[in-house]
Tab-separated table of C-alpha atoms and ligand atoms in Angstrom:
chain	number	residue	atom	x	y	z
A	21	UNK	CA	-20.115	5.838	-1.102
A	22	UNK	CA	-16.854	4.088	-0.165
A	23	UNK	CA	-17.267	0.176	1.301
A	24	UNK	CA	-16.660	0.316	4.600
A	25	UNK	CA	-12.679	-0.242	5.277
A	26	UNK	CA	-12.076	-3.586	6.754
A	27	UNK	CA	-10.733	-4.444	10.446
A	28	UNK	CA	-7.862	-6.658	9.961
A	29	UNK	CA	-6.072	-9.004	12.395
A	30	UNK	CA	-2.357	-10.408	11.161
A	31	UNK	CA	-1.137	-13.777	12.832
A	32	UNK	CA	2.815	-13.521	12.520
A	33	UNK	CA	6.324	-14.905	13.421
A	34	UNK	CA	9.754	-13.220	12.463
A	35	UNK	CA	10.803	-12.987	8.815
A	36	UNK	CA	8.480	-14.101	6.495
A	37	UNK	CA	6.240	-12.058	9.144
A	38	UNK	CA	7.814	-9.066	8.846
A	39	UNK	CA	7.974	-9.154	5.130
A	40	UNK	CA	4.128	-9.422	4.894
A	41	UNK	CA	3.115	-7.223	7.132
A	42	UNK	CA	5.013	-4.906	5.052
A	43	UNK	CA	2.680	-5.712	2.729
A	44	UNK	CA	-0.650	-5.478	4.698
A	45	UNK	CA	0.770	-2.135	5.636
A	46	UNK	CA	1.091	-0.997	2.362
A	47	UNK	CA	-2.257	-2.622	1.164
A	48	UNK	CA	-4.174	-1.170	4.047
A	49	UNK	CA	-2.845	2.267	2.879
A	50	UNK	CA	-3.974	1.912	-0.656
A	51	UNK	CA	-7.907	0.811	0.507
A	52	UNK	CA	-7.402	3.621	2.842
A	53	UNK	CA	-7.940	1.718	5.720
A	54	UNK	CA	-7.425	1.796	9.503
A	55	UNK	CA	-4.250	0.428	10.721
A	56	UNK	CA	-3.901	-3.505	11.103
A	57	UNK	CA	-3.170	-5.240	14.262
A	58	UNK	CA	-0.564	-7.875	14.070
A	59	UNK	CA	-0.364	-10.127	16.823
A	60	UNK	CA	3.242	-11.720	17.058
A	61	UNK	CA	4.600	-14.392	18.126
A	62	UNK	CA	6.658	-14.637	21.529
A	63	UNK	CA	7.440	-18.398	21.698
A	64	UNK	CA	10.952	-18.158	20.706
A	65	UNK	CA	11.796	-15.191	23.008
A	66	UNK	CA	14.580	-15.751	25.491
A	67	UNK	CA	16.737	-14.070	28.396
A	68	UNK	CA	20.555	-14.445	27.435
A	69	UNK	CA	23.283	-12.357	29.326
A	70	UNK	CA	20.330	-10.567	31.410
A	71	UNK	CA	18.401	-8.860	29.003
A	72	UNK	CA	15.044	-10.407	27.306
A	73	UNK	CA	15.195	-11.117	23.671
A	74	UNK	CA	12.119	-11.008	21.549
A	75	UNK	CA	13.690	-11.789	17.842
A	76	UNK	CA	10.016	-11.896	16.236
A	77	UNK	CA	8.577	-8.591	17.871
A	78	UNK	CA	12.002	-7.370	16.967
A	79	UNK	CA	12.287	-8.585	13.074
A	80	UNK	CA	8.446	-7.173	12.449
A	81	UNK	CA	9.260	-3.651	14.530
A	82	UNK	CA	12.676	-2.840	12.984
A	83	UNK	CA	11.116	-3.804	9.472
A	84	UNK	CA	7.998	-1.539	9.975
A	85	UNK	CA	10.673	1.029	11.068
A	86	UNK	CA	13.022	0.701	8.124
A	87	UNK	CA	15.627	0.073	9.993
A	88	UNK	CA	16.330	-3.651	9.538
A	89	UNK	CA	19.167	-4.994	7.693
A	90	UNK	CA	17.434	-6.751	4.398
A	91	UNK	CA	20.949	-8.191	3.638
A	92	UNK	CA	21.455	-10.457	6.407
A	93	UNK	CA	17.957	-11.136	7.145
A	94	UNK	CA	18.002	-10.057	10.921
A	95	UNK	CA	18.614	-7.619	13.983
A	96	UNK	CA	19.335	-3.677	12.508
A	97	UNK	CA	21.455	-2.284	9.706
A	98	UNK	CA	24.740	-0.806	10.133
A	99	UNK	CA	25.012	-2.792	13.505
A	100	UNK	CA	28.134	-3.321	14.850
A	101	UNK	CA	29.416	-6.059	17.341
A	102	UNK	CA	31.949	-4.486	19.952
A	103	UNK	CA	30.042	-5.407	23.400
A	104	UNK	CA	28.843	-9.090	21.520
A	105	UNK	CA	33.320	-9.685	21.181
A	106	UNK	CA	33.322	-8.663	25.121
A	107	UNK	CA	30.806	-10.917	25.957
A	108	UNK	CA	32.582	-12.866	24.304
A	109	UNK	CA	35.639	-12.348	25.948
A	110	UNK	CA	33.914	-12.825	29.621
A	111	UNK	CA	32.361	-16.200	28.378
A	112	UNK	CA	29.009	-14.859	28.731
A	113	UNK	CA	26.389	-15.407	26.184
A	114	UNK	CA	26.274	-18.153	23.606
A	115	UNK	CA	29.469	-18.016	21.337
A	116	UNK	CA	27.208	-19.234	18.693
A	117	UNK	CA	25.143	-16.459	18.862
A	118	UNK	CA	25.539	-12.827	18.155
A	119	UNK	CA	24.023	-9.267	19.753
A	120	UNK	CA	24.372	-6.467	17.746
A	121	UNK	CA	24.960	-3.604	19.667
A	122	UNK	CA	22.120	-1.761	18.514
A	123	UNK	CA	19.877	-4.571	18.777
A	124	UNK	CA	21.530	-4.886	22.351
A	125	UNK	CA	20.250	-1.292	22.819
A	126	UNK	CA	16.898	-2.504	22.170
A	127	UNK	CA	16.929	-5.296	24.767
A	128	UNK	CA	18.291	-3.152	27.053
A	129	UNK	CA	15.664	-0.432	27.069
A	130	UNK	CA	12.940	-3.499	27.190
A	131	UNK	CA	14.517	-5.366	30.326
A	132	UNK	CA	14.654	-2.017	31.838
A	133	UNK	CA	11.075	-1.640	31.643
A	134	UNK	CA	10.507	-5.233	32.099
A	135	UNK	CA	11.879	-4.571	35.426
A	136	UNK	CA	10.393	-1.361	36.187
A	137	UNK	CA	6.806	-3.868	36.276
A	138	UNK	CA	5.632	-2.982	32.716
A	139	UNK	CA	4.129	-5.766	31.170
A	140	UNK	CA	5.570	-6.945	27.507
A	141	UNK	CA	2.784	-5.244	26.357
A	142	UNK	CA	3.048	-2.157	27.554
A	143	UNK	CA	6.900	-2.466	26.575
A	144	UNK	CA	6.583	-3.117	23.382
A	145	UNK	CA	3.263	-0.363	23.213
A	146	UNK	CA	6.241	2.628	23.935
A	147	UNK	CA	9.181	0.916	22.008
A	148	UNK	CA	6.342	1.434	18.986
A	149	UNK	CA	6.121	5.179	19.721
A	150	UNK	CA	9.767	5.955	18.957
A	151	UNK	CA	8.846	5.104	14.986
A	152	UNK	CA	5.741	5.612	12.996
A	153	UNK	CA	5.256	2.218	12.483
A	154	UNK	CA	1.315	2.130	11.161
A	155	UNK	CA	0.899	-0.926	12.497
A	156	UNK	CA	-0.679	-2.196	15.949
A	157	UNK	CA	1.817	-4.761	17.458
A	158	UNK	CA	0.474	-7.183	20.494
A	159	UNK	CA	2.409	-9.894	21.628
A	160	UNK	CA	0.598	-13.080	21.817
A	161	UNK	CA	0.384	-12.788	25.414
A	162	UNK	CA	2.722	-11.512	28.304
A	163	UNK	CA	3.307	-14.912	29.805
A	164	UNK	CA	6.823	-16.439	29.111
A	165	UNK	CA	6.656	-19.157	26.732
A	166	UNK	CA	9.830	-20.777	25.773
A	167	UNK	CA	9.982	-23.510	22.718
A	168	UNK	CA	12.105	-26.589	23.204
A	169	UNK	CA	13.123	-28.986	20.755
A	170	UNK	CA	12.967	-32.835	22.166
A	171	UNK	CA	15.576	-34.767	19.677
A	172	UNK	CA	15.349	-38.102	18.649
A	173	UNK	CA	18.330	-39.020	20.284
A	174	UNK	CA	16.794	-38.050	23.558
A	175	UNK	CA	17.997	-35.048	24.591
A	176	UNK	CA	16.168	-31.021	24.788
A	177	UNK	CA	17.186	-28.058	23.730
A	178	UNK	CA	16.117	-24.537	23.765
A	179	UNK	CA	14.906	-23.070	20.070
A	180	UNK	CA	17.719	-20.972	19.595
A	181	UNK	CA	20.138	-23.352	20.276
A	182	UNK	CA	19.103	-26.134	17.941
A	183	UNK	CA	18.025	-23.587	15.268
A	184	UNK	CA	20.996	-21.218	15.052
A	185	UNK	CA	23.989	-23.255	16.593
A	186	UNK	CA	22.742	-26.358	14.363
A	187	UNK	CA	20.865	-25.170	12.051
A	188	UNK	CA	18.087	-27.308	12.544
A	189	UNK	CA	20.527	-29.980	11.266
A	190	UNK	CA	19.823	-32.687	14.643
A	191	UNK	CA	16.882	-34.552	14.031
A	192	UNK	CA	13.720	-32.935	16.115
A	193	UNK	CA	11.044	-35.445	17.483
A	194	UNK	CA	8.954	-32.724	19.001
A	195	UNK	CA	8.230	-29.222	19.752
A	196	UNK	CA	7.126	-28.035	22.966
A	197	UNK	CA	6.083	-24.459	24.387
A	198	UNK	CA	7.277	-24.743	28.300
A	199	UNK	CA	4.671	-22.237	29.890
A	200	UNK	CA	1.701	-22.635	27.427
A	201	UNK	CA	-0.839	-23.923	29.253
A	202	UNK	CA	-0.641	-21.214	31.516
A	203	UNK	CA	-0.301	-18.770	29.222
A	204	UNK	CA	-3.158	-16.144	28.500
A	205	UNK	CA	-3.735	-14.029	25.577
A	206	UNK	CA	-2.261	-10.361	26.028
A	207	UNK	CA	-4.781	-8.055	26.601
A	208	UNK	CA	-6.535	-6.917	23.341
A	209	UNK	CA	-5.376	-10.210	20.975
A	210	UNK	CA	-8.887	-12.052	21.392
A	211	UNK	CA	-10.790	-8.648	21.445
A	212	UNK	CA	-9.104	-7.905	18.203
A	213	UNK	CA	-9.480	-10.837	16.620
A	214	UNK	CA	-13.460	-10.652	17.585
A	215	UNK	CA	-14.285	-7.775	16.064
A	216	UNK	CA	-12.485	-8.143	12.903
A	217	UNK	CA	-13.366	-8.276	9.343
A	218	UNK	CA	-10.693	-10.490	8.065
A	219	UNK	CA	-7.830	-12.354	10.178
A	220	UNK	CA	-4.873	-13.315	8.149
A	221	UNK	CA	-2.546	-15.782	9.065
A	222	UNK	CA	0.822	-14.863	7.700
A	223	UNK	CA	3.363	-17.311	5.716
A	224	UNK	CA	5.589	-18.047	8.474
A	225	UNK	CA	6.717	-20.995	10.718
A	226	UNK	CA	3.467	-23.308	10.871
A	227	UNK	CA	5.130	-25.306	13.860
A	228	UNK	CA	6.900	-22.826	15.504
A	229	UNK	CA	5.730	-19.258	14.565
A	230	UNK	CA	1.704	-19.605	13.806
A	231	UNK	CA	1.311	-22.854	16.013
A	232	UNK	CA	2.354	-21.006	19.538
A	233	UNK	CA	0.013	-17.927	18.968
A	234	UNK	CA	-2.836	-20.906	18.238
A	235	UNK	CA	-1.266	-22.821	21.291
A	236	UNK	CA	-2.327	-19.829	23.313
A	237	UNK	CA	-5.635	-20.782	25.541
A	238	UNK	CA	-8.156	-18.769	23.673
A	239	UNK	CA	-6.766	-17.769	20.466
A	240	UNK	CA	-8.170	-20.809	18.667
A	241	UNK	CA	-11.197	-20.446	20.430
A	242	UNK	CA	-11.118	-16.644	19.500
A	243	UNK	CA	-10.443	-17.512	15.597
A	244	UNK	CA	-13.400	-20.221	15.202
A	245	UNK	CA	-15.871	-18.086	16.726
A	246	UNK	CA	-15.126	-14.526	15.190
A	247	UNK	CA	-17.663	-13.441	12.355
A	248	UNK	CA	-14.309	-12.690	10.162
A	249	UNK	CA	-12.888	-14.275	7.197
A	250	UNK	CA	-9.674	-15.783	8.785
A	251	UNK	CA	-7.463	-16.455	5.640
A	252	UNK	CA	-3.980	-18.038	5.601
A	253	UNK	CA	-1.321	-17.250	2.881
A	254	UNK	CA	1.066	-20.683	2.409
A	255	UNK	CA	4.503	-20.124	3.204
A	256	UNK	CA	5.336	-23.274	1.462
A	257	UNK	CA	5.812	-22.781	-2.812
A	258	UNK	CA	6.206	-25.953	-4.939
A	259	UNK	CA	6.731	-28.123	-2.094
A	260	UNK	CA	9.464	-26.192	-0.335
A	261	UNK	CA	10.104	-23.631	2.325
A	262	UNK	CA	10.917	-20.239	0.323
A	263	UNK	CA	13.845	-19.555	3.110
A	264	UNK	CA	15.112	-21.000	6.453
A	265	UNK	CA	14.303	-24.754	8.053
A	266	UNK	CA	10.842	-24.941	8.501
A	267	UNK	CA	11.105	-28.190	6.405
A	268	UNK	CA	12.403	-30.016	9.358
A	269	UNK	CA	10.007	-28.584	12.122
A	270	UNK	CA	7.218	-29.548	9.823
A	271	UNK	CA	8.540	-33.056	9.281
A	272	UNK	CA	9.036	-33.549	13.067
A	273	UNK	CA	4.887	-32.618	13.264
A	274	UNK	CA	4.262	-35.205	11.051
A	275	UNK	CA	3.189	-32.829	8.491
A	276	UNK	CA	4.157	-32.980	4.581
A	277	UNK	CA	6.292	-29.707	3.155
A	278	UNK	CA	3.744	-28.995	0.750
A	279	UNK	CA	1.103	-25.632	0.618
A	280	UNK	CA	-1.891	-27.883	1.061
A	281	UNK	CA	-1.100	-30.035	3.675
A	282	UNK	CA	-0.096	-27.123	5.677
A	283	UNK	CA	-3.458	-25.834	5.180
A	284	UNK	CA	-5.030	-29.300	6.298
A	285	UNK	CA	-2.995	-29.076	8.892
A	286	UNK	CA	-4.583	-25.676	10.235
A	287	UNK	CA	-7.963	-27.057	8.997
A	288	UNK	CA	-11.221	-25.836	7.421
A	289	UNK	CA	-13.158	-23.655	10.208
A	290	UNK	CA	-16.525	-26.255	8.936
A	291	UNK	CA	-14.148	-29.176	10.692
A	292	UNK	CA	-12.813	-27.977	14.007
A	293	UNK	CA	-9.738	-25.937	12.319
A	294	UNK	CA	-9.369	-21.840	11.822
A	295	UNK	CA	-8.881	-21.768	7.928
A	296	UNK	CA	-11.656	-20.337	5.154
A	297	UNK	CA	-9.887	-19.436	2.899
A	298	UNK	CA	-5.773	-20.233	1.656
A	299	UNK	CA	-3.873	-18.381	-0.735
A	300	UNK	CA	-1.611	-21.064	-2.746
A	301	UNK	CA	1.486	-20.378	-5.246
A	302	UNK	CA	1.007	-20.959	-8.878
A	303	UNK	CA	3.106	-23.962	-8.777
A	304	UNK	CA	0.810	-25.263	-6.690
A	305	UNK	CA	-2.509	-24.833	-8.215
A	306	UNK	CA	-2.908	-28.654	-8.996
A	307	UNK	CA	-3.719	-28.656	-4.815
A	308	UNK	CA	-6.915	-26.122	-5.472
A	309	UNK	CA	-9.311	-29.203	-5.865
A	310	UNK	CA	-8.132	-31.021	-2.819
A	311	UNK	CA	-8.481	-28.024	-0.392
A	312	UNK	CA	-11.987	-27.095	-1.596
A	313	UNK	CA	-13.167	-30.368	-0.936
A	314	UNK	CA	-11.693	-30.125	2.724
A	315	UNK	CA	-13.996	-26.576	2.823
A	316	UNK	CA	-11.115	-24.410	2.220
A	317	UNK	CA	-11.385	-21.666	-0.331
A	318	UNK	CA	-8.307	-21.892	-2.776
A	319	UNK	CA	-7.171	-18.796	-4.135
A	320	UNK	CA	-4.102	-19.050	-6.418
A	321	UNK	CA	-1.261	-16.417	-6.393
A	322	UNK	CA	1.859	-15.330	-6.981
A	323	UNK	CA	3.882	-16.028	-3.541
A	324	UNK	CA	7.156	-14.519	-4.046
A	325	UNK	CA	7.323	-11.925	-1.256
A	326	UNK	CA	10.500	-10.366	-3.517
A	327	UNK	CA	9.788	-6.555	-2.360
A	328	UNK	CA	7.413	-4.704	-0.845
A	329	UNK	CA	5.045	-4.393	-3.517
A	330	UNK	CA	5.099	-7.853	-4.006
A	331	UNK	CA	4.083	-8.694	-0.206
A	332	UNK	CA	1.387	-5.983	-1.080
A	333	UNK	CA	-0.112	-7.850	-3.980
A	334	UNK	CA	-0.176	-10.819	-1.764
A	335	UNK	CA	-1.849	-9.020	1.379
A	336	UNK	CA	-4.623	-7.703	-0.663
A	337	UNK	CA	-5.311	-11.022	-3.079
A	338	UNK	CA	-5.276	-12.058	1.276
A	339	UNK	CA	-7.733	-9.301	2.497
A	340	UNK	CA	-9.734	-10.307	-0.856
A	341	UNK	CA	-10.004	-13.460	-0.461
B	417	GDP	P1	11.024	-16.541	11.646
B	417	GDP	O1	10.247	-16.381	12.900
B	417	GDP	O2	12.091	-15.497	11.482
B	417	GDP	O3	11.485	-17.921	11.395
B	417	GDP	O4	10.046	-16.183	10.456
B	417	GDP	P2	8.571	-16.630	10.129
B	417	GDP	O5	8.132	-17.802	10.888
B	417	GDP	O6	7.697	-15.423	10.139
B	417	GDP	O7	8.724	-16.987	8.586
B	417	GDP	C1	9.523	-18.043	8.114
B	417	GDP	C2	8.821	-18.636	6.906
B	417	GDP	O8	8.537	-17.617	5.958
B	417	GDP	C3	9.677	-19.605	6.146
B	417	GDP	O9	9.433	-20.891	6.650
B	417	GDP	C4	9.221	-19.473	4.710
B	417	GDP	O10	8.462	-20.616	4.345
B	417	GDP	C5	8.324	-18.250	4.708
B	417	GDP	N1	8.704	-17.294	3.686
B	417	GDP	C6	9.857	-16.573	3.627
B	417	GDP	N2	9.889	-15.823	2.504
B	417	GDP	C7	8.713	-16.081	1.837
B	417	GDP	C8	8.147	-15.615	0.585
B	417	GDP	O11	8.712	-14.809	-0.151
B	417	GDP	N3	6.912	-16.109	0.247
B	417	GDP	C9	6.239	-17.015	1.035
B	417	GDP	N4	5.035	-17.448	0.633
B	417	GDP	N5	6.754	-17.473	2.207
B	417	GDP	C10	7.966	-17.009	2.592
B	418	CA	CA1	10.826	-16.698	15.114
């Protein structure tokens, strides 16, 4: 007789999400499983010229879809940029930042609906029936959230700005979620998460990818009380973020850029945190010891999400674990 195939909950932000869920995907069809559900993150979604952006939901959808461009790392291959020069043009927008036009499709079929009174939920429920994507998406709840960055010169400024305008380059002395506290989980996330087998927590952004979804009212709750195996795969290899900034967000935090105290940071579920179990890099196995005697199972890997198979290896060392 087959073991039964396990119910599996994926905690994710935008790139280094999108690249492992790939990978559950592609695990989950080996074990012959059920499809996964991958709750995403919505913290750094915005409204810019009118229509609601959801980079995140968009990075993991357009991956599961194929239709991503793997070159530049975001928004749809083969895009072009003719109504981003107009906006341009008529001063709307940010200069600094740039709408593809078939991204720009995508936004505008969501704010459409948004405004029609479907929730983001439900939105992003029919923008997943245009592609087979074998994965269940959920944002982590349909409440706007918004991230700010408070500087240490004083001033605040939206995510996007300080991330893509200056690349994370002016010194951040906090991160806040605007709407949080208010927020609830979309319908489904904490019912997931309860009656899974094994919750994974991807390698993205621990301060601003993974730590909105746990900011959510309930989602912590949710992940120290489910019977599952919630296991987190480090997005930090030999003491440095594989791609992007996430350096300086966890610096701001107080946290050290290294795989293990990223997992202290998320904490052993035996002492108040969400973790059992942590899959390290190889170059970082001399941090094994440490997390086991915080009550974190170490399990040492192979990290590099390089392709697909790759980010499968990983997912299933993860559903493992
Ligand atoms: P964002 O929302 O687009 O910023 O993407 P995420 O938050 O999902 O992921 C960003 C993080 O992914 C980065 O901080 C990296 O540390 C991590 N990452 C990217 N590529 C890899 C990889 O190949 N292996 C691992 N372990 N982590 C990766
Ligand atoms: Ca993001």
């Amino acid at each position: 007789m087959r073991p039964p195939q396990p119910r599996v909950v994926v905690l994710a932000g935008g790139v280094g999400g999108s690249k492992f869920t790939l990978g559950v995907r592609a695990a989950l069809r080996r074990l012959g499983a059920p499809e996964a559900t991958v709750v995403v993150n919505t913290g750094d979604d915005l409204w810019l010229s009118g229509v609601r952006l959801q980079p995140d939901v968009d990075s993991i959808t357009y991956a599961l879809a194929g239709v991503n461009d793997t070159v530049r790392g975001w928004g749809r291959a083969g895009d072009t940029e003719r109504v981003n020069e107009e906006l341009q043009a008529w001063g709307a927008g940010w200069p600094w930042f740039t709408l593809g036009d078939l991204d720009l499709g995508t936004h505008l079929a969501r704010t459409g609906w948004l405004r029609e009174g479907l929730t983001p939920t439900q939105v992003l429920g029919r923008m997943a029936q245009r592609w087979p994507l074998g994965i269940r998406l959920l944002p982590m709840t349909d409440s706007e959230v918004d991230t700010h960055v408070l500087l240490e010169d004083g001033r605040r400024l939206h995510f996007q700005e300080w991330w893509t305008r200056h690349r994370a380059q002016l010194p951040p002395r906090a991160f806040e979620n605007p709407g949080i506290a208010d927020a609830v989980p979309a319908p489904g996330v904490t019912d997931a998460i309860a009656a899974a087998d094994v919750v994974l927590l991807a390698p993205s952004n621990p301060v601003v990818s993974i730590g909105p979804i746990l900011a959510v009212p309930g989602v912590r709750e949710a992940l120290r009380t489910t019977s599952a195996r919630v296991v987190g795969v480090s997005p930090i290899i030999g003491g440095r973020v594989v791609r992007g900034m996430a350096d300086v967000c966890l610096t701001a935090i107080g946290v050290e850029t290294s795989a293990a105290a990223v997992a202290r940071h998320y904490g052993a579920r035996s002492a108040e945190g969400v973790l059992d179990a942590w899959l390290l890099a190889e170059e970082d196995t001399a941090s094994a010891a440490e997390l086991e005697a915080a009550g974190i199972r170490a399990v040492v890997r192979p990290l590099w999400m390089s392709d697909e198979d790759a980010s499968a290896a990983i997912a299933e060392a993860a559903l493992r674990a």
